[in-house]
Coordinates of C-alpha atoms and ligand atoms in Angstrom, one line a residue:
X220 CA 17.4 -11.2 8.0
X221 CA 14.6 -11.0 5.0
X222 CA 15.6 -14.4 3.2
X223 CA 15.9 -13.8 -0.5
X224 CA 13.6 -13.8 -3.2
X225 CA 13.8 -14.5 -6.8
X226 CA 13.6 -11.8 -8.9
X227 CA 13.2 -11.5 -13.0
X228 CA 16.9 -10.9 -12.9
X229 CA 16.6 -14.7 -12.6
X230 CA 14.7 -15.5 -15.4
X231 CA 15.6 -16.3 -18.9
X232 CA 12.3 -14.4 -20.6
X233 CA 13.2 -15.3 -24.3
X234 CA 10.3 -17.4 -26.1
X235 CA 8.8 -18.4 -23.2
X236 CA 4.9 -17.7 -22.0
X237 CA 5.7 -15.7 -19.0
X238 CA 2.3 -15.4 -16.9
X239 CA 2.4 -12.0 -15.0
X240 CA 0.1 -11.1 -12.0
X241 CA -0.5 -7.3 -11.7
X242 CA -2.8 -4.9 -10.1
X243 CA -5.1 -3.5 -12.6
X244 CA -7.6 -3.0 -9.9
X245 CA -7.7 1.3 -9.9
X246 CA -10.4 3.4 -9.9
X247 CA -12.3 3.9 -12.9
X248 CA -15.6 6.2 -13.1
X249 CA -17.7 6.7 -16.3
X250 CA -15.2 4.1 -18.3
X251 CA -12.4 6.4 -17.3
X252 CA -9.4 5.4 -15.1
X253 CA -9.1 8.3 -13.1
X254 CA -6.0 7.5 -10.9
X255 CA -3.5 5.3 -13.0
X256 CA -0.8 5.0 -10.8
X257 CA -0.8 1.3 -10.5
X258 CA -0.7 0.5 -14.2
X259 CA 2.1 3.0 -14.9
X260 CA 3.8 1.5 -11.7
X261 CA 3.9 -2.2 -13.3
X262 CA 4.3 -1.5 -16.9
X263 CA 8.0 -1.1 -16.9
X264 CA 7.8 -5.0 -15.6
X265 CA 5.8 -6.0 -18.2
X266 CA 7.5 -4.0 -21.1
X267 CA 10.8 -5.4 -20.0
X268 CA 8.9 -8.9 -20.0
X269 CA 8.4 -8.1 -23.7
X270 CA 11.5 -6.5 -24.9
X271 CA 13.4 -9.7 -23.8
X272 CA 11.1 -11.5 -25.8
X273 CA 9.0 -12.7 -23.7
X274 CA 4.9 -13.7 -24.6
X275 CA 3.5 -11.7 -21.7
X276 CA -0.1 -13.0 -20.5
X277 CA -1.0 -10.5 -18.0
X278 CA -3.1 -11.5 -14.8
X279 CA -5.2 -9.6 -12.6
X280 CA -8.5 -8.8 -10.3
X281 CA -10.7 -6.5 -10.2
X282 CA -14.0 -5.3 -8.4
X283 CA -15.2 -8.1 -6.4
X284 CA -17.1 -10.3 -8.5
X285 CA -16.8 -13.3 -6.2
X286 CA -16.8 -15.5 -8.5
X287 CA -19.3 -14.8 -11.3
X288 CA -19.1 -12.8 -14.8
X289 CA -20.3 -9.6 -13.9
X290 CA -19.9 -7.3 -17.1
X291 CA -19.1 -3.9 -14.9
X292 CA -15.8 -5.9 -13.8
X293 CA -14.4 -6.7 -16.9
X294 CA -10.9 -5.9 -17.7
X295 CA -11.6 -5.4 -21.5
X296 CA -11.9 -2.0 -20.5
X297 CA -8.1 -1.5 -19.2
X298 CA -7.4 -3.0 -22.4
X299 CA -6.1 0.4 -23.6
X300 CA -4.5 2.1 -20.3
X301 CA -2.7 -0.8 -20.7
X302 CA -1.4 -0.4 -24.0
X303 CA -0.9 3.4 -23.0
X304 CA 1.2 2.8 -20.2
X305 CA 3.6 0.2 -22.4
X306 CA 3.8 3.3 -24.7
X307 CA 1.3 1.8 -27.7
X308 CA 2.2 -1.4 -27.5
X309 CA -0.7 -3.8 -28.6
X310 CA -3.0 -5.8 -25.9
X311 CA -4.1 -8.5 -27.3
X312 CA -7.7 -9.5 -24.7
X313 CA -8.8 -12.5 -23.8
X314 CA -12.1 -13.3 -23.3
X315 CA -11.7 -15.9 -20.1
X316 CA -8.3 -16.3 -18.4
X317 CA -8.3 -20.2 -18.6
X318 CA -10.0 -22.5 -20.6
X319 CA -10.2 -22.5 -24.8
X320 CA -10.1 -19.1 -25.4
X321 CA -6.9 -17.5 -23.2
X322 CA -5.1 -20.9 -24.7
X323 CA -6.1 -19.6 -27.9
X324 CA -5.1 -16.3 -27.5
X325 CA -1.8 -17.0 -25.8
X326 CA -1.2 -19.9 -28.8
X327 CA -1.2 -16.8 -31.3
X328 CA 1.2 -14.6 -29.5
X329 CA 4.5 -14.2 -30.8
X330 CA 7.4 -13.1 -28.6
X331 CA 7.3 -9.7 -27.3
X332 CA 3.8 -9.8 -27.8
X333 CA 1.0 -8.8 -24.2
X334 CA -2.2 -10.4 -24.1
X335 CA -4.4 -9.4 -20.7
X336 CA -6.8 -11.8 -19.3
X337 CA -9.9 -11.6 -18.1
X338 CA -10.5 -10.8 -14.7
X339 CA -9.4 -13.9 -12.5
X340 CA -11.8 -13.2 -9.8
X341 CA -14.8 -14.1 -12.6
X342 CA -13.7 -18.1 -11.3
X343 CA -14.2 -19.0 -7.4
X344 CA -11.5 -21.0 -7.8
X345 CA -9.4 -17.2 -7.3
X346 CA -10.2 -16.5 -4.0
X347 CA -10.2 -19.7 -2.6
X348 CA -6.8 -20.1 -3.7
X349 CA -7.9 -23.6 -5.4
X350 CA -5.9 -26.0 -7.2
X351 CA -7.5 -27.3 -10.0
X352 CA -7.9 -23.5 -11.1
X353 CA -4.0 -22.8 -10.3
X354 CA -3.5 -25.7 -12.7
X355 CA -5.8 -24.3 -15.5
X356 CA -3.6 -20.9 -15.0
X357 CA -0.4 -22.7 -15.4
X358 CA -0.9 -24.5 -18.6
X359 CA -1.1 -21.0 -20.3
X360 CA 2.7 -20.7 -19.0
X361 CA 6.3 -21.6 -18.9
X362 CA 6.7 -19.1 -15.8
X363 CA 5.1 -16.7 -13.3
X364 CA 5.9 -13.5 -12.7
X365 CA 4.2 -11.4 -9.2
X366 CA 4.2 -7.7 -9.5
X367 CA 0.8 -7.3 -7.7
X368 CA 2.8 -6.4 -4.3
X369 CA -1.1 -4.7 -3.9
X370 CA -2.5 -8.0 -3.7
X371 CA 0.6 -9.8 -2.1
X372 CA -1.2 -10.1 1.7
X373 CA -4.3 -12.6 -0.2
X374 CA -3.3 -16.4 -0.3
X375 CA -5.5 -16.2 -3.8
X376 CA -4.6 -18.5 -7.0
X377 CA -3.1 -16.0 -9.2
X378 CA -1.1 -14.6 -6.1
X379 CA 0.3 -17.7 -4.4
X380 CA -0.8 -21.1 -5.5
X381 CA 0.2 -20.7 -9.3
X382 CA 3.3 -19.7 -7.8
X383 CA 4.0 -23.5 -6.4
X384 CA 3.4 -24.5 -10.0
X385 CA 5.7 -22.7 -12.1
X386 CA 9.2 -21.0 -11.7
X387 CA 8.4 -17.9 -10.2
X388 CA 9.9 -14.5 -9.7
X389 CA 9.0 -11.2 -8.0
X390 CA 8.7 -8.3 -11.1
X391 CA 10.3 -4.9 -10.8
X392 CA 7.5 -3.4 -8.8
X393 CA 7.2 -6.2 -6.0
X394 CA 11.3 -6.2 -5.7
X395 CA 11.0 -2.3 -5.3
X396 CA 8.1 -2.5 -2.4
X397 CA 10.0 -5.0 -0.4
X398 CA 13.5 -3.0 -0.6
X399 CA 11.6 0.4 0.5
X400 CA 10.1 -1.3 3.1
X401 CA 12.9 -3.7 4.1
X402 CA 14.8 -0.3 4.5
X403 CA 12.6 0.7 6.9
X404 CA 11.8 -2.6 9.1
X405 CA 15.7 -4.0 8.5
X406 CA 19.0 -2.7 9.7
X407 CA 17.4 1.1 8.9
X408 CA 19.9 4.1 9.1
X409 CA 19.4 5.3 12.3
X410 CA 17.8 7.7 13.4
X411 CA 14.1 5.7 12.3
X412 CA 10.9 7.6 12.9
X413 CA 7.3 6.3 12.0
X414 CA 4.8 8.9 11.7
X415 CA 1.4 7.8 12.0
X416 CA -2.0 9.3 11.5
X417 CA -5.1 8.5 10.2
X418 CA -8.6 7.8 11.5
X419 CA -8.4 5.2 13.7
X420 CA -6.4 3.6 16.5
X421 CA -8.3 0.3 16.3
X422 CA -6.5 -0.5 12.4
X423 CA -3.4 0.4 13.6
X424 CA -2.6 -0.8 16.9
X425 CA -0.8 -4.3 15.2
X426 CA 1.5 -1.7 13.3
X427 CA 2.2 0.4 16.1
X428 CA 2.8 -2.4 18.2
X429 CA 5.7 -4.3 15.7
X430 CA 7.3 -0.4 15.6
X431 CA 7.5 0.4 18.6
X432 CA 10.3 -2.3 18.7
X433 CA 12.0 -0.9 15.4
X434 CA 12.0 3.3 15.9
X435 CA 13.6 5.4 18.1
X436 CA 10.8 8.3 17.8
X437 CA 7.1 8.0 16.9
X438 CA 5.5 10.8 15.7
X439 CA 1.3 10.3 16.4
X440 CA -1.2 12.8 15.1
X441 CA -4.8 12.8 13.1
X442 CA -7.7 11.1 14.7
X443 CA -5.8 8.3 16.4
X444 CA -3.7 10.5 18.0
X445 CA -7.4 11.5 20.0
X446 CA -7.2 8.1 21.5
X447 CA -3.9 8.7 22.7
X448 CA -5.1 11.8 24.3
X449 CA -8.0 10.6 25.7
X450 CA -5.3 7.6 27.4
X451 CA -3.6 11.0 28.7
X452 CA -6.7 11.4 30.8
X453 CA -7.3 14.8 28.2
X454 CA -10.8 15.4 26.7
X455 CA -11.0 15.6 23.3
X456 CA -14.7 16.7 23.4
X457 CA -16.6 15.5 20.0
X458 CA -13.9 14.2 17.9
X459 CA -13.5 11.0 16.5
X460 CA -12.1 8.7 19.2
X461 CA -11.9 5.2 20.5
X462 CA -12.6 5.1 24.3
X463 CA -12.6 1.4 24.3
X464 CA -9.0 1.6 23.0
X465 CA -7.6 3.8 25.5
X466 CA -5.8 0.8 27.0
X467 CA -4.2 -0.2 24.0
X468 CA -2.9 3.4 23.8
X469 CA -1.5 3.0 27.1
X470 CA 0.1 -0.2 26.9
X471 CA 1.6 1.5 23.3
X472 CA 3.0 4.5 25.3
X473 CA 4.2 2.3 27.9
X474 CA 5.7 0.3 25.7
X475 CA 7.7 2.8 24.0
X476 CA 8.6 4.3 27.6
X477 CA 10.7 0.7 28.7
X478 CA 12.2 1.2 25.4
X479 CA 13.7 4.9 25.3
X480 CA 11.3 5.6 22.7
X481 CA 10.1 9.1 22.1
X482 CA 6.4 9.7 21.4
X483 CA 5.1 13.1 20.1
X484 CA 1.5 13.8 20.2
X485 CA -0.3 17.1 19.4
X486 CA 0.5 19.6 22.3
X487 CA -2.0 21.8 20.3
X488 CA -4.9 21.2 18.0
X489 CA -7.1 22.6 14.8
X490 CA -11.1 22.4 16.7
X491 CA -13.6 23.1 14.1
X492 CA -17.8 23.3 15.2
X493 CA -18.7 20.6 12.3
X494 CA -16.7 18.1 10.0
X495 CA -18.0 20.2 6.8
X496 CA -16.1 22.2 4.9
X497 CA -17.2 26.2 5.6
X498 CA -17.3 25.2 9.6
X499 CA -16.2 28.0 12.1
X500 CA -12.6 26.8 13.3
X501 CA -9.7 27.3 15.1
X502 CA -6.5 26.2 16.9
X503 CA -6.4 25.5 21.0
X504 CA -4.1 23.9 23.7
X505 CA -4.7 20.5 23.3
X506 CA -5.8 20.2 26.7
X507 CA -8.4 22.7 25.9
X508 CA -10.7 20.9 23.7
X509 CA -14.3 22.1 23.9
X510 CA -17.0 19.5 24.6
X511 CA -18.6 20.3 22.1
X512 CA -16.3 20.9 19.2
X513 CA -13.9 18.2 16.8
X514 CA -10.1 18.3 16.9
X515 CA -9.7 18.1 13.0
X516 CA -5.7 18.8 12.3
X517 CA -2.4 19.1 14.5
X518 CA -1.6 23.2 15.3
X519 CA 1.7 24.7 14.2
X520 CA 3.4 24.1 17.8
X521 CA 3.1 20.1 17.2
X522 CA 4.5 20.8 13.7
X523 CA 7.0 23.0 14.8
X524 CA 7.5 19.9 17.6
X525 CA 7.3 17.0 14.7
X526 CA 9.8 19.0 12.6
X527 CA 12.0 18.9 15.6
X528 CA 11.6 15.2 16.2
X529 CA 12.6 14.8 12.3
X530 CA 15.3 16.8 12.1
X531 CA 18.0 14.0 12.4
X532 CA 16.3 11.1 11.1
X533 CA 17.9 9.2 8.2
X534 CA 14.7 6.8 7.3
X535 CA 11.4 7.7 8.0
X536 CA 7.8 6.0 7.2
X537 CA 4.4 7.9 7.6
X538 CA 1.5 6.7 7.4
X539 CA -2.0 8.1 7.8
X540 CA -2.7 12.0 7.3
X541 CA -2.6 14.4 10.1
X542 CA -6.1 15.9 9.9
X543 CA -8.8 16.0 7.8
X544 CA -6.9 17.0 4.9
X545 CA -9.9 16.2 2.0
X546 CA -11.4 19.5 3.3
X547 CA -8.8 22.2 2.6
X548 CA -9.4 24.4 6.2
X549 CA -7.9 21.2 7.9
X550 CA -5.4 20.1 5.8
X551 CA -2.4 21.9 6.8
X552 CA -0.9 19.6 9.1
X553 CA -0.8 17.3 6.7
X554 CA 0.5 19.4 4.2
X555 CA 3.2 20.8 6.7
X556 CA 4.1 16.8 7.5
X557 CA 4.2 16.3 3.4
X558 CA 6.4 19.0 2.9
X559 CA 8.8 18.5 5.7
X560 CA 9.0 14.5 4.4
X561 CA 9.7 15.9 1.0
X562 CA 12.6 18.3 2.4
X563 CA 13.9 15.5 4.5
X564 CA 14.2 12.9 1.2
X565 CA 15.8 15.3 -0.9
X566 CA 18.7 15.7 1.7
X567 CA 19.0 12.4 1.6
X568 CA 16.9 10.5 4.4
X569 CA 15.2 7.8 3.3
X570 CA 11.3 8.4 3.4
X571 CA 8.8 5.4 2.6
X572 CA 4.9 6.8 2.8
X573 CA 2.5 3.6 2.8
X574 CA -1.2 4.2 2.9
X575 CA -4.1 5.3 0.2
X576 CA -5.0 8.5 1.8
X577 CA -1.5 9.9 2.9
X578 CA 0.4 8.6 -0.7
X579 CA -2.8 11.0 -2.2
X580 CA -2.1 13.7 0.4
X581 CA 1.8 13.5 -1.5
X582 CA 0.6 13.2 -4.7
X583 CA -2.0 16.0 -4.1
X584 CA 1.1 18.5 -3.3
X585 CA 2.9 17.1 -6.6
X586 CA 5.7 15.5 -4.3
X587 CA 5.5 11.9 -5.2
X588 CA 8.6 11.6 -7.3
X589 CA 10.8 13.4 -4.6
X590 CA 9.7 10.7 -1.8
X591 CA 12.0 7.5 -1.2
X592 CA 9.2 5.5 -2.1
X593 CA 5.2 5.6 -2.3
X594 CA 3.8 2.3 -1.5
X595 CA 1.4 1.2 -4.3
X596 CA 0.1 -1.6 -1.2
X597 CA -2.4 -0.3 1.4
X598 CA -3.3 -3.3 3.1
X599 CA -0.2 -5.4 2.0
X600 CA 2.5 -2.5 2.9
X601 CA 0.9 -2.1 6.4
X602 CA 0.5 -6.0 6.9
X603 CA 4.2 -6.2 6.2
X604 CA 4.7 -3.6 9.1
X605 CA 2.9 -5.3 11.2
X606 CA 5.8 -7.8 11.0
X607 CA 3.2 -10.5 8.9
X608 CA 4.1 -12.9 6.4
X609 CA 2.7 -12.0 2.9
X610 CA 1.7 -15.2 1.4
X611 CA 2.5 -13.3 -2.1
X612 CA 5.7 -12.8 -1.1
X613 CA 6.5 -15.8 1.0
X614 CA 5.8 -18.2 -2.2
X615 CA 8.7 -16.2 -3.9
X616 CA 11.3 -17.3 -1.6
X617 CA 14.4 -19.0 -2.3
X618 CA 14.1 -21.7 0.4
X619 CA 15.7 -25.5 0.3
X620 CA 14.4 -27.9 -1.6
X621 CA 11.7 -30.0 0.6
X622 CA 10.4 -27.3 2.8
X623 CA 6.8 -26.6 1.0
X624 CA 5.6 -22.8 0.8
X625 CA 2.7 -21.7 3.3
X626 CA -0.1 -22.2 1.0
Ligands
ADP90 P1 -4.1 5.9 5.2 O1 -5.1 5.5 4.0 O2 -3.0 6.8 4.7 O3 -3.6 4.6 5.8 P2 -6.2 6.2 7.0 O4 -7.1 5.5 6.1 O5 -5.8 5.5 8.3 O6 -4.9 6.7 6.3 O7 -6.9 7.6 7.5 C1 -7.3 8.6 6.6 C2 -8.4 9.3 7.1 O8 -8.2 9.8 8.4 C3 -8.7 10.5 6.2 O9 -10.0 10.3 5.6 C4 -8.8 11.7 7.2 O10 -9.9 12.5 6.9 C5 -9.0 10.9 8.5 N1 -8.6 11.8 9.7 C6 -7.4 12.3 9.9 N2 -7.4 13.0 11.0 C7 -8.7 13.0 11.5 C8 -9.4 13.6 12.6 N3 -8.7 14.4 13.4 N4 -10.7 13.4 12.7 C9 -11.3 12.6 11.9 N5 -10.8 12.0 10.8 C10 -9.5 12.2 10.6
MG91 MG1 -7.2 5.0 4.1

């Protein structure tokens, strides 16, 4: 059993400085955030923060600054996303996040009010998870919130050691990430089937390895699933593969074989001439890759196959697209797989999608709100998978007094 965690529930907000840690860290291009799902993920936690009367002093990273001021990786500029996402509410910036000016600015808030600090990674001390600048954090506040699940795998200041220096609680985002994927890793309804894609074997095999133990089917396909192949003894002629991870393959399939666990890989394949968008294509046995051609996508027999192996499940989790879905020709399979997913939530399965490019795939087809859950966490939902301790997390549990946290 997951041992518990405290959660805002817990925490009595009014008049006190609550320092939050959030992800702020999206993609902006030509000063414009151009996917915002993070912010409008966390702003309920923060806007609840405020309503109870809370002084919210918002903490976050972003870029990689490592360590110095660098102007591009200011947060100034979130300043207003920000305040869009808490519906106008005013963002009060602060120039630093410790020192003279974030005490000044946190000094004038009144409760309800939001100040957001300057990018924490602008101080060394961040990254190396130091002391003396978890201390300068937590004289700005009378408690610490973590709703940066996103950043929960890093044992950085503002994610684990300010967390051993102030009553702490996980914020509405981090409690929703760990019940999705709890559901999936603990006591899941049965039948549990991972799905997993993607480009490589080599950053998945930990994942793989910790499911294996947990599903009942696994469902392989995208470039990964080449590997597999190729452990089959099959050619898979130019595509993206891993020879030297053939083994691991087989030790996975093996693996799943002493346990009664199904595996379904592509019986046929999408080959296409180039990786380009425009190349000459088309779909083959997949023992019948051409040397000189790239499997790009699963054919409509695996999907009619994966649909099959899906058809009972109660709780599924994909990860990792089924092709090369950025250029449209090859993005089918992973279409199909988004769509089936989508069907299977709505008639009630639980369905938990983790991973930057296949959560964009779902968003992409406009089926985000009828998943389970869409992890906001690349790295930190698949560390969590891979049965790892998030040092994020881990300094959020309720555990008896004396036993120190892992950082
Ligand atoms: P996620 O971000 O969901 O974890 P990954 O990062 O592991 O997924 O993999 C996504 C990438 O895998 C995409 O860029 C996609 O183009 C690529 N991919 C999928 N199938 C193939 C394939 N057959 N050959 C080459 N690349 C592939
Ligand atoms: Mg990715």
């Amino acid at each position: 059993m997951m041992p518990s965690y405290r959660t805002i529930d817990a925490l009595d907000a009014a008049g006190k400085r609550v320092l939050i840690r959030v992800d702020l860290n999206v993609p902006v291009q030509n000063g414009k955030v151009t996917d915002a799902t993070r912010i409008m993920k966390t702003a309920p936690t923060i806007a609840e923060l405020a309503s109870r009367g809370a002084k919210v002093i918002v903490l976050s990273h972003f870029g990689r600054p490592k360590g110095a001021r660098v102007p591009a990786m200011s947060l100034k500029p979130l300043t207003e996303p920000l305040s869009d996402a808490l519906d106008g509410r005013h963002v009060t910036f602060a120039d630093d996040c410790i020192g003279d000016t974030a005490a000044r600015v946190v000094a004038s808030l009144g409760d309800g009010d939001v100040a957001l600090l300057e990018n924490v990674r602008f101080h060394d001390g961040e990254e190396a998870n130091d002391a003396g600048f978890a201390r300068a954090l937590a004289t700005l506040g009378d408690a610490y919130v973590n709703d940066a699940f996103s950043a929960a795998h890093r044992a950085h200041a503002s994610t684990a050691r300010l967390a051993s220096l102030l009553p702490s609680y996980a914020g509405r985002l981090m409690a929703a990430e760990l019940q999705a994927l709890e559901r999936v890793l603990e006591k899941p309804e049965r039948p549990l089937v991972a799905v997993v894609g993607g480009a490589k074997v080599s950053t998945k095999i930990e994942l793989l390895g910790n499911l294996i133990g947990k599903v009942d089917t696994l469902v392989l396909g995208g470039g990964m699933a080449n590997t597999f192949l190729l452990a089959q003894g099959r050619s898979v002629g130019k595509s993206l593969a891993e020879p030297d991870r053939a083994d691991d393959a087989r030790r996975i399939l093996a693996s799943a074989a002493a346990r009664g666990v199904e595996v379904i890989l592509p019986v046929d394949v999408v080959v296409a001439k180039e990786v380009t968008r425009g190349s000459e294509y088309k779909t083959l046995a997949a023992e019948k890759v051409p040397a000189s051609w790239h499997i790009v996508d699963v054919g409509k027999q695996t999907i009619a196959r994966m649909t099959d192996a899906l058809a009972t499940a109660r709780t599924v989790f994909w990860n990792g697209p089924m092709g090369v879905f950025e250029i449209p020709s090859f993005a089918a399979g992973t279409r199909a797989m988004a769509r089936l997913l989508a069907e299977k939530a709505q008639g009630g399965a639980t369905v938990v999608v983790g991973g930057g490019d296949s959560a964009a795939a779902v968003h992409q087809l406009g089926l985000a709100e009828t998943m389970t859950h869409i992890s906001t966490g690349g790295g930190a939902s698949l560390e969590f998978l891979e049965g790892r301790e998030l040092p994020g997390v881990t300094v959020l549990l309720d555990r008896p007094a004396g036993v120190a946290a892992n950082s």
